[in-house]
mmCIF file of C-alpha atoms in Angstrom:
data_model
loop_
_atom_site.group_PDB
_atom_site.id
_atom_site.type_symbol
_atom_site.label_atom_id
_atom_site.label_comp_id
_atom_site.label_asym_id
_atom_site.label_seq_id
_atom_site.Cartn_x
_atom_site.Cartn_y
_atom_site.Cartn_z
ATOM 1 C CA MET J 1 115.033 -14.636 -9.021
ATOM 2 C CA ARG J 2 114.729 -10.890 -8.394
ATOM 3 C CA ARG J 3 113.687 -10.122 -11.917
ATOM 4 C CA PHE J 4 110.735 -12.565 -11.614
ATOM 5 C CA LEU J 5 109.547 -11.058 -8.324
ATOM 6 C CA PRO J 6 107.407 -8.306 -9.983
ATOM 7 C CA TRP J 7 105.777 -10.962 -12.193
ATOM 8 C CA ILE J 8 105.040 -13.193 -9.219
ATOM 9 C CA ILE J 9 103.537 -10.272 -7.273
ATOM 10 C CA GLY J 10 101.481 -9.211 -10.334
ATOM 11 C CA ILE J 11 100.156 -12.737 -10.859
ATOM 12 C CA GLY J 12 99.371 -12.987 -7.133
ATOM 13 C CA ILE J 13 97.396 -9.725 -7.211
ATOM 14 C CA VAL J 14 95.492 -10.843 -10.326
ATOM 15 C CA LEU J 15 94.651 -14.182 -8.666
ATOM 16 C CA ILE J 16 93.446 -12.411 -5.507
ATOM 17 C CA ILE J 17 91.179 -10.160 -7.612
ATOM 18 C CA ILE J 18 89.826 -13.140 -9.586
ATOM 19 C CA PHE J 19 89.043 -15.090 -6.411
ATOM 20 C CA TRP J 20 87.411 -12.006 -4.854
ATOM 21 C CA VAL J 21 85.186 -11.528 -7.943
ATOM 22 C CA ILE J 22 84.209 -15.212 -7.893
ATOM 23 C CA GLY J 23 83.431 -14.978 -4.177
ATOM 24 C CA ALA J 24 81.338 -11.826 -4.680
ATOM 25 C CA LYS J 25 79.332 -13.403 -7.498
ATOM 26 C CA ASN J 26 78.761 -16.622 -5.538
ATOM 27 C CA THR J 27 77.606 -14.689 -2.471
ATOM 28 C CA ALA J 28 75.247 -12.555 -4.601
ATOM 29 C CA LEU J 29 73.884 -15.735 -6.170
ATOM 30 C CA ARG J 30 73.309 -17.259 -2.724
ATOM 31 C CA TYR J 31 71.431 -14.133 -1.546
ATOM 32 C CA ASN J 32 69.426 -14.082 -4.785
ATOM 33 C CA GLN J 33 68.433 -17.716 -4.251
ATOM 34 C CA ALA J 34 67.366 -16.899 -0.681
ATOM 35 C CA VAL J 35 65.120 -14.120 -2.003
ATOM 36 C CA GLY J 36 63.608 -16.570 -4.501
ATOM 37 C CA LYS J 37 62.989 -19.130 -1.769
ATOM 38 C CA GLU J 38 61.308 -16.590 0.487
ATOM 39 C CA TRP J 39 59.200 -15.382 -2.445
ATOM 40 C CA GLY J 40 58.079 -18.990 -2.938
ATOM 41 C CA ASN J 41 57.050 -19.066 0.729
ATOM 42 C CA VAL J 42 55.037 -15.862 0.228
ATOM 43 C CA GLU J 43 53.279 -17.358 -2.791
ATOM 44 C CA THR J 44 52.589 -20.569 -0.868
ATOM 45 C CA ALA J 45 50.962 -18.620 1.970
ATOM 46 C CA TYR J 46 48.823 -16.628 -0.475
ATOM 47 C CA GLN J 47 47.871 -19.843 -2.295
ATOM 48 C CA ARG J 48 46.765 -21.356 1.011
ATOM 49 C CA ARG J 49 44.573 -18.311 1.593
ATOM 50 C CA ASN J 50 43.103 -18.584 -1.909
ATOM 51 C CA ASP J 51 42.324 -22.260 -1.353
ATOM 52 C CA LEU J 52 40.658 -21.502 1.981
ATOM 53 C CA ILE J 53 38.599 -18.698 0.451
ATOM 54 C CA GLY J 54 36.916 -21.191 -1.893
ATOM 55 C CA ASN J 55 35.931 -23.367 1.052
ATOM 56 C CA LEU J 56 34.822 -20.335 3.061
ATOM 57 C CA VAL J 57 32.640 -19.025 0.238
ATOM 58 C CA ASN J 58 31.017 -22.434 -0.248
ATOM 59 C CA THR J 59 30.345 -22.761 3.481
ATOM 60 C CA VAL J 60 28.805 -19.303 3.618
ATOM 61 C CA LYS J 61 26.711 -19.987 0.504
ATOM 62 C CA GLY J 62 25.368 -23.188 1.998
ATOM 63 C CA ALA J 63 24.603 -21.743 5.414
ATOM 64 C CA ALA J 64 22.914 -18.437 4.647
ATOM 65 C CA ASP J 65 20.803 -16.563 2.190
ATOM 66 C CA PHE J 66 23.733 -14.256 1.647
ATOM 67 C CA GLU J 67 24.514 -10.998 -0.097
ATOM 68 C CA LYS J 68 25.381 -12.101 -3.603
ATOM 69 C CA SER J 69 27.478 -8.998 -4.362
ATOM 70 C CA THR J 70 29.811 -9.673 -1.428
ATOM 71 C CA LEU J 71 30.393 -13.286 -2.476
ATOM 72 C CA THR J 72 30.924 -12.223 -6.088
ATOM 73 C CA ALA J 73 33.487 -9.604 -5.002
ATOM 74 C CA VAL J 74 35.439 -12.227 -3.032
ATOM 75 C CA ILE J 75 35.402 -14.702 -5.910
ATOM 76 C CA GLU J 76 36.489 -12.054 -8.456
ATOM 77 C CA ALA J 77 39.268 -10.727 -6.207
ATOM 78 C CA ARG J 78 40.540 -14.263 -5.689
ATOM 79 C CA ALA J 79 40.545 -14.878 -9.457
ATOM 80 C CA LYS J 80 42.493 -11.654 -10.092
ATOM 81 C CA ALA J 81 45.015 -12.494 -7.383
ATOM 82 C CA THR J 82 45.695 -15.969 -8.739
ATOM 83 C CA ALA J 83 46.167 -14.540 -12.254
ATOM 84 C CA VAL J 84 49.120 -12.364 -11.188
ATOM 85 C CA SER J 85 52.403 -14.261 -11.428
ATOM 86 C CA ILE J 86 55.889 -12.963 -10.686
ATOM 87 C CA ASP J 87 59.302 -14.388 -11.492
ATOM 88 C CA PRO J 88 61.338 -13.880 -8.286
ATOM 89 C CA THR J 89 64.609 -13.542 -10.195
ATOM 90 C CA ASN J 90 63.276 -10.585 -12.191
ATOM 91 C CA ILE J 91 60.926 -8.773 -9.827
ATOM 92 C CA THR J 92 60.275 -5.246 -11.015
ATOM 93 C CA PRO J 93 58.653 -2.609 -8.815
ATOM 94 C CA GLU J 94 55.738 -2.450 -11.293
ATOM 95 C CA GLN J 95 55.109 -6.218 -11.117
ATOM 96 C CA PHE J 96 55.429 -6.084 -7.366
ATOM 97 C CA ALA J 97 52.875 -3.248 -7.127
ATOM 98 C CA GLN J 98 50.487 -5.210 -9.349
ATOM 99 C CA PHE J 99 50.859 -8.285 -7.123
ATOM 100 C CA GLN J 100 50.283 -6.249 -3.964
ATOM 101 C CA GLN J 101 47.232 -4.548 -5.479
ATOM 102 C CA ALA J 102 45.686 -7.911 -6.397
ATOM 103 C CA GLN J 103 46.323 -9.326 -2.913
ATOM 104 C CA SER J 104 44.966 -6.135 -1.346
ATOM 105 C CA GLY J 105 41.736 -6.658 -3.296
ATOM 106 C CA VAL J 106 41.434 -10.142 -1.819
ATOM 107 C CA SER J 107 42.051 -8.869 1.711
ATOM 108 C CA SER J 108 39.515 -6.076 1.311
ATOM 109 C CA SER J 109 36.723 -8.246 -0.109
ATOM 110 C CA LEU J 110 37.439 -10.969 2.431
ATOM 111 C CA SER J 111 37.157 -8.548 5.343
ATOM 112 C CA ARG J 112 33.817 -7.285 3.910
ATOM 113 C CA LEU J 113 32.638 -10.902 3.748
ATOM 114 C CA LEU J 114 33.613 -11.600 7.355
ATOM 115 C CA VAL J 115 31.974 -8.380 8.589
ATOM 116 C CA SER J 116 28.793 -9.186 6.646
ATOM 117 C CA VAL J 117 28.696 -12.650 8.200
ATOM 118 C CA GLU J 118 28.100 -11.019 11.598
ATOM 119 C CA ARG J 119 24.460 -10.555 10.527
ATOM 120 C CA TYR J 120 23.929 -14.319 10.415
ATOM 121 C CA PRO J 121 24.069 -15.861 13.916
ATOM 122 C CA GLU J 122 23.416 -19.404 12.651
ATOM 123 C CA LEU J 123 26.421 -19.112 10.329
ATOM 124 C CA LYS J 124 28.700 -17.751 13.052
ATOM 125 C CA ALA J 125 27.875 -20.815 15.170
ATOM 126 C CA ASN J 126 28.503 -23.277 12.312
ATOM 127 C CA ALA J 127 31.483 -25.468 13.243
ATOM 128 C CA ASN J 128 32.815 -25.623 9.666
ATOM 129 C CA PHE J 129 32.688 -21.858 9.372
ATOM 130 C CA LEU J 130 34.442 -21.369 12.700
ATOM 131 C CA LYS J 131 37.166 -23.818 11.694
ATOM 132 C CA LEU J 132 37.650 -22.074 8.351
ATOM 133 C CA GLN J 133 37.746 -18.693 10.070
ATOM 134 C CA ASP J 134 40.477 -19.980 12.417
ATOM 135 C CA GLU J 135 42.404 -21.427 9.471
ATOM 136 C CA LEU J 136 42.107 -18.113 7.657
ATOM 137 C CA ALA J 137 43.433 -16.213 10.685
ATOM 138 C CA SER J 138 46.336 -18.669 10.896
ATOM 139 C CA THR J 139 47.001 -18.225 7.184
ATOM 140 C CA GLU J 140 47.033 -14.436 7.510
ATOM 141 C CA ASN J 141 49.696 -14.856 10.204
ATOM 142 C CA GLN J 142 51.680 -17.118 7.866
ATOM 143 C CA ILE J 143 51.424 -14.485 5.136
ATOM 144 C CA LEU J 144 52.728 -11.842 7.531
ATOM 145 C CA THR J 145 55.628 -14.084 8.561
ATOM 146 C CA SER J 146 56.453 -14.949 4.938
ATOM 147 C CA ARG J 147 56.385 -11.310 3.897
ATOM 148 C CA THR J 148 58.612 -10.351 6.828
ATOM 149 C CA ARG J 149 61.141 -13.064 5.969
ATOM 150 C CA PHE J 150 61.029 -12.035 2.314
ATOM 151 C CA ASN J 151 61.804 -8.427 3.282
ATOM 152 C CA GLU J 152 64.677 -9.621 5.472
ATOM 153 C CA SER J 153 66.192 -11.613 2.607
ATOM 154 C CA VAL J 154 65.718 -8.670 0.202
ATOM 155 C CA GLU J 155 67.476 -6.434 2.729
ATOM 156 C CA LYS J 156 70.498 -8.776 2.821
ATOM 157 C CA TYR J 157 70.518 -9.145 -0.968
ATOM 158 C CA ASN J 158 70.196 -5.403 -1.678
ATOM 159 C CA GLY J 159 72.729 -4.557 1.016
ATOM 160 C CA TYR J 160 75.246 -6.874 -0.566
ATOM 161 C CA VAL J 161 74.812 -6.136 -4.286
ATOM 162 C CA LEU J 162 74.526 -2.356 -3.850
ATOM 163 C CA ALA J 163 77.478 -1.990 -1.455
ATOM 164 C CA MET J 164 80.912 -0.927 -2.570
ATOM 165 C CA PRO J 165 83.088 -2.510 -3.965
ATOM 166 C CA GLN J 166 80.788 -5.426 -4.951
ATOM 167 C CA SER J 167 78.557 -3.098 -6.973
ATOM 168 C CA PHE J 168 81.392 -2.702 -9.491
ATOM 169 C CA VAL J 169 81.365 -6.403 -10.406
ATOM 170 C CA LEU J 170 77.689 -7.139 -9.726
ATOM 171 C CA GLY J 171 76.144 -4.738 -12.228
ATOM 172 C CA GLY J 172 73.795 -7.457 -13.514
ATOM 173 C CA TYR J 173 72.190 -7.858 -10.096
ATOM 174 C CA LYS J 174 69.386 -5.327 -9.704
ATOM 175 C CA GLU J 175 67.851 -3.988 -6.503
ATOM 176 C CA LYS J 176 64.724 -5.899 -5.469
ATOM 177 C CA PRO J 177 61.592 -4.233 -4.057
ATOM 178 C CA PHE J 178 60.303 -4.724 -0.514
ATOM 179 C CA PHE J 179 56.766 -5.530 0.562
ATOM 180 C CA LYS J 180 55.131 -2.343 1.792
ATOM 181 C CA SER J 181 51.799 -1.771 3.434
ATOM 182 C CA VAL J 182 48.903 -0.919 1.160
ATOM 183 C CA GLU J 183 47.677 2.638 1.000
ATOM 184 C CA GLY J 184 45.427 3.451 3.942
ATOM 185 C CA ALA J 185 46.796 0.640 6.129
ATOM 186 C CA ASP J 186 47.925 3.205 8.678
ATOM 187 C CA LYS J 187 44.299 4.034 9.488
ATOM 188 C CA PRO J 188 42.302 1.817 11.858
ATOM 189 C CA VAL J 189 39.699 -0.462 10.282
ATOM 190 C CA GLU J 190 36.145 0.602 11.015
ATOM 191 C CA VAL J 191 33.830 -2.320 11.715
ATOM 192 C CA LYS J 192 30.078 -1.675 11.739
ATOM 193 C CA PHE J 193 27.424 -4.152 12.806
#
């Protein structure tokens, strides 16, 4: 029995290592799936905003003799934003920056539209416009929440796959980028009427 003891210990150590590797890969997969789910929530929130923008633009068009360039900018920004698609399992920092830039264009043109609307009192009092404006504010809050949850899931994922000793067996799992504020977001927005 004594001469088999080293073999039994060796096999036990190998089995422990195999089960640890399987556990590490399964945990990384679970975190990766959570990142993908949260990315889907981000895309859903942005899609809701894009859908609302169409209704908002049509309401504004119908209620006012409006600045055509502002409406065109909103429509073009929305089209660019919906054209950018990202696979959450393979997010690269470059793709992520492109997505954020497209969404930033939508936010910027939308804020110009809402500021320009201030010149039209009959539009500001329009019930449909007010409802859409409330929905848009709610959607922006949903986007913020989705982005925050996405960043939290990326933090867990990156923390797990980059930590030692998991990083030795999880070489195929790459670090995922976080949502960051757009350039100039640290400065207060200037609204002129």
